[in-house]
């Protein structure tokens, strides 16, 4: 279904949304934008995939969840009602949440979870962002089924800085488990081993025809297009644990956006996208006859030396239709259609080259505000490690230990009350400490031979940043139990990716090659396998902000920390009090 044109009058646009998206309850005009009200009922819903039916956690009984549609400058008021037995929070991934940290959503960071039978209203304004973001549960592994797209259109009377698309289509990658994902992660944490793999990847919730001769024709995503048109594909990687390559046979894309920030357009025939990342790409169809078909496919990128991963391929179909054909025409056979050729599973060079292609658009309308000077520098070593096996227990991790993960050898311990509440009410004692190390306490050859001692430390530690100070963060991947690409996501901020490289970061020579002119602006970036990435941002958003690997098993193992940004002196530089319905622990 096409999204509304950005040039439709306000009344038509609102009528369109209200008719097609009943979960959008109402919208009121304000001085700078519209207030849009949504209601999310979190309910169990029976879904059949791969010849098996199971009850999954959903928003409004939809999988994937319903679209949120707004314009830059709009205020969103989203009431989330929990009708399931699990605790729930929802994170609005990539939304800056300027002075609205109470609405960010990670459990025990900015809020306690919404308990069964309870509700919470997320209230925030979209400021300075246009493109595609997404929402997902932020408790344990519930986001495996609870996720959906956030479509942010340009402000009224403005347009995209590229050709107006004929239609817009979300492409959301996910993972499907026949088993309950809560049981999967609980077993992994108990045994200390890597988790069981997913059973399939999905495109818009559908696994496609390549899985065990079981998936029905209705379980294949079909992108129906007309010849000679330009489509905007809003691509989201909502998979729990895998970075993905994506390609449509005999077609190319033009990348125009990353994480809801415009980029200098570039062409490619293969998309690489990590969990958490989003991208808008223009897709121009060819002048072909109707019924022409081409396969699309996505499969993982992995350099992991230990454990296993879901080494399968999800496929869909691109199908040309004419003006006289219905977009819901009968499903035709796709037997014999060749799959597109994707990069090798461990195509590290391709990923590095891909990342280097991204540059901010950087014009007068969309300026680059990368900090030119730095007040706070941090060097974080990120990667895997181990925990000792408890007495009287057999562990299946490395050398009889349990897998763990850490930043600067600190594996994050989740508190029992939210960090933001503790900070705001001055009750941090016993909840968190402010001594997170700015560099590794025990340096080693990060990309070379790992140290003999792989044990991690544990704690609930944060970094404190004075308001409006500038930050440079270098994240260095480690080789402990194998080098992996770690997609690190920072809540509450966009950052500029000013540099990356292989091997160990050299603080003397590498900064000379930093891009301080037009670096890409993102909220999630891959720390290269056995390499490093450098980012800069300004701490202009008071609150407590989570930063973590978006590979969910690594987050579960402790690859996470938080930044506490202090209030500024002026009223508009301070975090407002929490809403009255903030969930209690």
PDB file of C-alpha atoms in Angstrom, residues 272-468:
ATOM      1  CA  UNK A 272      24.196  -3.855   3.618  1.00  0.00           C
ATOM      2  CA  UNK A 273      22.285  -3.060   6.800  1.00  0.00           C
ATOM      3  CA  UNK A 274      22.881  -3.905  10.458  1.00  0.00           C
ATOM      4  CA  UNK A 275      20.215  -4.526  13.112  1.00  0.00           C
ATOM      5  CA  UNK A 276      18.875  -1.144  14.178  1.00  0.00           C
ATOM      6  CA  UNK A 277      19.804   0.708  11.014  1.00  0.00           C
ATOM      7  CA  UNK A 278      17.372   2.182   8.511  1.00  0.00           C
ATOM      8  CA  UNK A 279      17.867   3.523   5.017  1.00  0.00           C
ATOM      9  CA  UNK A 280      15.764   5.119   2.286  1.00  0.00           C
ATOM     10  CA  UNK A 281      16.637   4.075  -1.246  1.00  0.00           C
ATOM     11  CA  UNK A 282      15.202   5.108  -4.597  1.00  0.00           C
ATOM     12  CA  UNK A 283      14.316   2.177  -6.801  1.00  0.00           C
ATOM     13  CA  UNK A 284      13.639   2.921 -10.477  1.00  0.00           C
ATOM     14  CA  UNK A 285      11.805   0.201 -12.371  1.00  0.00           C
ATOM     15  CA  UNK A 286      12.572  -0.704 -15.962  1.00  0.00           C
ATOM     16  CA  UNK A 287      10.317  -0.416 -18.994  1.00  0.00           C
ATOM     17  CA  UNK A 288       9.319  -4.045 -18.978  1.00  0.00           C
ATOM     18  CA  UNK A 289       6.138  -5.868 -19.866  1.00  0.00           C
ATOM     19  CA  UNK A 290       3.729  -6.854 -17.152  1.00  0.00           C
ATOM     20  CA  UNK A 291       4.266 -10.181 -15.425  1.00  0.00           C
ATOM     21  CA  UNK A 292       8.060  -9.780 -15.580  1.00  0.00           C
ATOM     22  CA  UNK A 293       9.420 -11.178 -12.326  1.00  0.00           C
ATOM     23  CA  UNK A 294      12.724 -10.988 -10.453  1.00  0.00           C
ATOM     24  CA  UNK A 295      13.801 -12.536  -7.184  1.00  0.00           C
ATOM     25  CA  UNK A 296      14.976 -10.468  -4.239  1.00  0.00           C
ATOM     26  CA  UNK A 297      17.000 -12.003  -1.435  1.00  0.00           C
ATOM     27  CA  UNK A 298      18.678 -11.219   1.874  1.00  0.00           C
ATOM     28  CA  UNK A 299      21.177 -13.277   3.813  1.00  0.00           C
ATOM     29  CA  UNK A 300      23.546 -12.633   6.753  1.00  0.00           C
ATOM     30  CA  UNK A 301      26.993 -11.158   7.058  1.00  0.00           C
ATOM     31  CA  UNK A 302      29.038 -12.829   9.775  1.00  0.00           C
ATOM     32  CA  UNK A 303      32.701 -13.107  10.753  1.00  0.00           C
ATOM     33  CA  UNK A 304      31.996 -14.901  14.041  1.00  0.00           C
ATOM     34  CA  UNK A 305      34.604 -17.517  14.828  1.00  0.00           C
ATOM     35  CA  UNK A 306      32.543 -19.130  17.579  1.00  0.00           C
ATOM     36  CA  UNK A 307      28.956 -20.224  17.853  1.00  0.00           C
ATOM     37  CA  UNK A 308      26.540 -20.531  14.969  1.00  0.00           C
ATOM     38  CA  UNK A 309      24.215 -18.220  13.107  1.00  0.00           C
ATOM     39  CA  UNK A 310      21.212 -18.551  10.845  1.00  0.00           C
ATOM     40  CA  UNK A 311      22.948 -19.161   7.514  1.00  0.00           C
ATOM     41  CA  UNK A 312      19.780 -19.089   5.416  1.00  0.00           C
ATOM     42  CA  UNK A 313      18.295 -16.838   2.747  1.00  0.00           C
ATOM     43  CA  UNK A 314      14.964 -15.048   2.724  1.00  0.00           C
ATOM     44  CA  UNK A 315      13.542 -14.447  -0.743  1.00  0.00           C
ATOM     45  CA  UNK A 316      10.780 -12.310  -2.163  1.00  0.00           C
ATOM     46  CA  UNK A 317       9.541 -11.408  -5.622  1.00  0.00           C
ATOM     47  CA  UNK A 318       9.576  -8.198  -7.644  1.00  0.00           C
ATOM     48  CA  UNK A 319       6.620  -8.369 -10.010  1.00  0.00           C
ATOM     49  CA  UNK A 320       5.796  -5.929 -12.800  1.00  0.00           C
ATOM     50  CA  UNK A 321       2.126  -5.109 -13.333  1.00  0.00           C
ATOM     51  CA  UNK A 322       0.348  -2.867 -15.835  1.00  0.00           C
ATOM     52  CA  UNK A 323      -2.086  -0.032 -15.167  1.00  0.00           C
ATOM     53  CA  UNK A 324      -4.973  -2.376 -15.911  1.00  0.00           C
ATOM     54  CA  UNK A 325      -3.801  -5.111 -13.568  1.00  0.00           C
ATOM     55  CA  UNK A 326      -4.827  -5.225  -9.944  1.00  0.00           C
ATOM     56  CA  UNK A 327      -1.986  -4.988  -7.437  1.00  0.00           C
ATOM     57  CA  UNK A 328      -3.657  -7.914  -5.689  1.00  0.00           C
ATOM     58  CA  UNK A 329      -3.716 -10.096  -8.784  1.00  0.00           C
ATOM     59  CA  UNK A 330      -3.390 -13.860  -8.506  1.00  0.00           C
ATOM     60  CA  UNK A 331      -0.096 -15.250  -7.272  1.00  0.00           C
ATOM     61  CA  UNK A 332       1.952 -16.592 -10.161  1.00  0.00           C
ATOM     62  CA  UNK A 333       4.645 -19.255 -10.089  1.00  0.00           C
ATOM     63  CA  UNK A 334       8.204 -18.207  -9.323  1.00  0.00           C
ATOM     64  CA  UNK A 335       9.836 -21.549 -10.017  1.00  0.00           C
ATOM     65  CA  UNK A 336      12.974 -21.211 -12.072  1.00  0.00           C
ATOM     66  CA  UNK A 337      13.629 -17.567 -11.239  1.00  0.00           C
ATOM     67  CA  UNK A 338      17.342 -17.160 -10.385  1.00  0.00           C
ATOM     68  CA  UNK A 339      18.331 -15.739  -7.027  1.00  0.00           C
ATOM     69  CA  UNK A 340      20.510 -12.623  -7.074  1.00  0.00           C
ATOM     70  CA  UNK A 341      24.177 -13.169  -6.287  1.00  0.00           C
ATOM     71  CA  UNK A 342      25.005 -11.749  -2.849  1.00  0.00           C
ATOM     72  CA  UNK A 343      28.434 -11.068  -1.303  1.00  0.00           C
ATOM     73  CA  UNK A 344      30.126 -13.858   0.615  1.00  0.00           C
ATOM     74  CA  UNK A 345      28.943 -14.452   4.173  1.00  0.00           C
ATOM     75  CA  UNK A 346      32.214 -12.991   5.549  1.00  0.00           C
ATOM     76  CA  UNK A 347      32.684 -10.205   2.970  1.00  0.00           C
ATOM     77  CA  UNK A 348      34.458  -7.837   5.369  1.00  0.00           C
ATOM     78  CA  UNK A 349      36.032  -5.779   2.579  1.00  0.00           C
ATOM     79  CA  UNK A 350      32.611  -5.198   0.999  1.00  0.00           C
ATOM     80  CA  UNK A 351      31.203  -4.001   4.318  1.00  0.00           C
ATOM     81  CA  UNK A 352      34.124  -1.623   4.893  1.00  0.00           C
ATOM     82  CA  UNK A 353      33.787  -0.204   1.384  1.00  0.00           C
ATOM     83  CA  UNK A 354      30.021   0.142   1.822  1.00  0.00           C
ATOM     84  CA  UNK A 355      30.400   2.089   5.062  1.00  0.00           C
ATOM     85  CA  UNK A 356      32.889   4.467   3.457  1.00  0.00           C
ATOM     86  CA  UNK A 357      30.378   5.450   0.763  1.00  0.00           C
ATOM     87  CA  UNK A 358      28.141   7.328   3.199  1.00  0.00           C
ATOM     88  CA  UNK A 359      28.493  11.112   3.349  1.00  0.00           C
ATOM     89  CA  UNK A 360      26.104  13.686   4.746  1.00  0.00           C
ATOM     90  CA  UNK A 361      24.225  15.705   2.150  1.00  0.00           C
ATOM     91  CA  UNK A 362      25.796  18.814   3.628  1.00  0.00           C
ATOM     92  CA  UNK A 363      24.174  21.757   1.868  1.00  0.00           C
ATOM     93  CA  UNK A 364      22.696  25.038   3.082  1.00  0.00           C
ATOM     94  CA  UNK A 365      19.340  23.426   3.848  1.00  0.00           C
ATOM     95  CA  UNK A 366      20.871  20.397   5.559  1.00  0.00           C
ATOM     96  CA  UNK A 367      24.149  21.596   7.100  1.00  0.00           C
ATOM     97  CA  UNK A 368      26.781  19.427   8.749  1.00  0.00           C
ATOM     98  CA  UNK A 369      27.300  20.348  12.397  1.00  0.00           C
ATOM     99  CA  UNK A 370      30.075  17.941  13.299  1.00  0.00           C
ATOM    100  CA  UNK A 371      32.050  19.227  16.322  1.00  0.00           C
ATOM    101  CA  UNK A 372      35.353  20.631  15.126  1.00  0.00           C
ATOM    102  CA  UNK A 373      36.868  20.665  18.599  1.00  0.00           C
ATOM    103  CA  UNK A 374      36.545  18.002  21.274  1.00  0.00           C
ATOM    104  CA  UNK A 375      36.210  18.468  25.033  1.00  0.00           C
ATOM    105  CA  UNK A 376      35.753  14.824  26.070  1.00  0.00           C
ATOM    106  CA  UNK A 377      37.578  11.883  24.510  1.00  0.00           C
ATOM    107  CA  UNK A 378      36.773   8.227  25.137  1.00  0.00           C
ATOM    108  CA  UNK A 379      38.232   4.982  23.884  1.00  0.00           C
ATOM    109  CA  UNK A 380      35.953   1.954  24.294  1.00  0.00           C
ATOM    110  CA  UNK A 381      37.080  -1.627  23.636  1.00  0.00           C
ATOM    111  CA  UNK A 382      33.964  -3.626  22.697  1.00  0.00           C
ATOM    112  CA  UNK A 383      33.633  -7.359  22.310  1.00  0.00           C
ATOM    113  CA  UNK A 384      33.076 -10.728  23.901  1.00  0.00           C
ATOM    114  CA  UNK A 385      34.466 -12.219  27.081  1.00  0.00           C
ATOM    115  CA  UNK A 386      33.576 -14.837  29.639  1.00  0.00           C
ATOM    116  CA  UNK A 387      32.163 -15.406  33.101  1.00  0.00           C
ATOM    117  CA  UNK A 388      33.118 -18.258  35.417  1.00  0.00           C
ATOM    118  CA  UNK A 389      30.729 -21.185  35.562  1.00  0.00           C
ATOM    119  CA  UNK A 390      28.752 -21.295  38.820  1.00  0.00           C
ATOM    120  CA  UNK A 391      29.522 -24.139  41.196  1.00  0.00           C
ATOM    121  CA  UNK A 392      27.591 -27.365  40.649  1.00  0.00           C
ATOM    122  CA  UNK A 393      26.701 -26.308  37.094  1.00  0.00           C
ATOM    123  CA  UNK A 394      28.012 -27.397  33.707  1.00  0.00           C
ATOM    124  CA  UNK A 395      28.487 -24.494  31.301  1.00  0.00           C
ATOM    125  CA  UNK A 396      28.681 -24.732  27.536  1.00  0.00           C
ATOM    126  CA  UNK A 397      30.562 -21.525  26.814  1.00  0.00           C
ATOM    127  CA  UNK A 398      34.259 -21.255  25.915  1.00  0.00           C
ATOM    128  CA  UNK A 399      36.426 -23.663  27.951  1.00  0.00           C
ATOM    129  CA  UNK A 400      33.544 -24.496  30.253  1.00  0.00           C
ATOM    130  CA  UNK A 401      32.737 -20.859  31.073  1.00  0.00           C
ATOM    131  CA  UNK A 402      29.759 -18.666  30.192  1.00  0.00           C
ATOM    132  CA  UNK A 403      29.803 -16.224  27.301  1.00  0.00           C
ATOM    133  CA  UNK A 404      29.752 -12.568  28.313  1.00  0.00           C
ATOM    134  CA  UNK A 405      30.248  -9.254  26.533  1.00  0.00           C
ATOM    135  CA  UNK A 406      31.562  -5.912  27.694  1.00  0.00           C
ATOM    136  CA  UNK A 407      32.685  -2.364  26.992  1.00  0.00           C
ATOM    137  CA  UNK A 408      36.092  -1.606  28.512  1.00  0.00           C
ATOM    138  CA  UNK A 409      35.723  -4.958  30.265  1.00  0.00           C
ATOM    139  CA  UNK A 410      32.587  -3.762  32.132  1.00  0.00           C
ATOM    140  CA  UNK A 411      29.595  -6.022  31.531  1.00  0.00           C
ATOM    141  CA  UNK A 412      26.500  -3.981  32.333  1.00  0.00           C
ATOM    142  CA  UNK A 413      24.319  -5.126  35.218  1.00  0.00           C
ATOM    143  CA  UNK A 414      20.699  -4.085  34.782  1.00  0.00           C
ATOM    144  CA  UNK A 415      19.350  -2.166  37.793  1.00  0.00           C
ATOM    145  CA  UNK A 416      15.975  -2.811  39.407  1.00  0.00           C
ATOM    146  CA  UNK A 417      14.780   0.779  39.088  1.00  0.00           C
ATOM    147  CA  UNK A 418      15.248   3.025  36.083  1.00  0.00           C
ATOM    148  CA  UNK A 419      18.519   4.988  35.914  1.00  0.00           C
ATOM    149  CA  UNK A 420      16.737   8.153  34.763  1.00  0.00           C
ATOM    150  CA  UNK A 421      14.406   8.063  37.761  1.00  0.00           C
ATOM    151  CA  UNK A 422      17.313   7.489  40.126  1.00  0.00           C
ATOM    152  CA  UNK A 423      19.254  10.389  38.616  1.00  0.00           C
ATOM    153  CA  UNK A 424      16.324  12.805  38.478  1.00  0.00           C
ATOM    154  CA  UNK A 425      15.309  12.215  42.093  1.00  0.00           C
ATOM    155  CA  UNK A 426      18.884  12.177  43.381  1.00  0.00           C
ATOM    156  CA  UNK A 427      18.737   8.538  44.500  1.00  0.00           C
ATOM    157  CA  UNK A 428      21.610   7.057  42.544  1.00  0.00           C
ATOM    158  CA  UNK A 429      23.310   5.502  45.588  1.00  0.00           C
ATOM    159  CA  UNK A 430      23.080   1.769  45.247  1.00  0.00           C
ATOM    160  CA  UNK A 431      21.623   2.074  41.733  1.00  0.00           C
ATOM    161  CA  UNK A 432      24.579   3.175  39.603  1.00  0.00           C
ATOM    162  CA  UNK A 433      28.044   4.647  39.869  1.00  0.00           C
ATOM    163  CA  UNK A 434      29.672   7.328  37.710  1.00  0.00           C
ATOM    164  CA  UNK A 435      33.080   5.702  37.307  1.00  0.00           C
ATOM    165  CA  UNK A 436      32.740   4.064  33.907  1.00  0.00           C
ATOM    166  CA  UNK A 437      36.330   3.934  32.584  1.00  0.00           C
ATOM    167  CA  UNK A 438      37.138   6.299  29.712  1.00  0.00           C
ATOM    168  CA  UNK A 439      39.762   3.835  28.399  1.00  0.00           C
ATOM    169  CA  UNK A 440      40.385   0.117  28.991  1.00  0.00           C
ATOM    170  CA  UNK A 441      41.889  -0.494  32.423  1.00  0.00           C
ATOM    171  CA  UNK A 442      44.078  -3.283  31.020  1.00  0.00           C
ATOM    172  CA  UNK A 443      45.134  -2.459  27.431  1.00  0.00           C
ATOM    173  CA  UNK A 444      46.063  -5.332  25.111  1.00  0.00           C
ATOM    174  CA  UNK A 445      46.489  -6.049  21.398  1.00  0.00           C
ATOM    175  CA  UNK A 446      42.794  -5.647  20.620  1.00  0.00           C
ATOM    176  CA  UNK A 447      42.844  -6.942  17.045  1.00  0.00           C
ATOM    177  CA  UNK A 448      45.646  -9.457  17.609  1.00  0.00           C
ATOM    178  CA  UNK A 449      46.201 -12.348  19.971  1.00  0.00           C
ATOM    179  CA  UNK A 450      43.681 -12.040  22.807  1.00  0.00           C
ATOM    180  CA  UNK A 451      44.818 -12.056  26.446  1.00  0.00           C
ATOM    181  CA  UNK A 452      44.838 -15.271  28.471  1.00  0.00           C
ATOM    182  CA  UNK A 453      42.377 -13.806  30.970  1.00  0.00           C
ATOM    183  CA  UNK A 454      39.056 -13.249  29.205  1.00  0.00           C
ATOM    184  CA  UNK A 455      36.954 -12.736  32.330  1.00  0.00           C
ATOM    185  CA  UNK A 456      34.808  -9.590  32.459  1.00  0.00           C
ATOM    186  CA  UNK A 457      33.886  -7.331  35.365  1.00  0.00           C
ATOM    187  CA  UNK A 458      30.294  -6.443  36.193  1.00  0.00           C
ATOM    188  CA  UNK A 459      28.677  -3.203  37.254  1.00  0.00           C
ATOM    189  CA  UNK A 460      26.049  -0.545  36.611  1.00  0.00           C
ATOM    190  CA  UNK A 461      28.309   2.306  35.628  1.00  0.00           C
ATOM    191  CA  UNK A 462      27.638   5.458  33.594  1.00  0.00           C
ATOM    192  CA  UNK A 463      29.667   8.272  32.022  1.00  0.00           C
ATOM    193  CA  UNK A 464      28.643  11.765  33.185  1.00  0.00           C
ATOM    194  CA  UNK A 465      28.729  14.530  30.570  1.00  0.00           C
ATOM    195  CA  UNK A 466      28.225  18.245  31.309  1.00  0.00           C
ATOM    196  CA  UNK A 467      25.526  19.799  29.161  1.00  0.00           C
ATOM    197  CA  UNK A 468      26.511  20.888  25.633  1.00  0.00           C
TER     198      UNK A 468
END
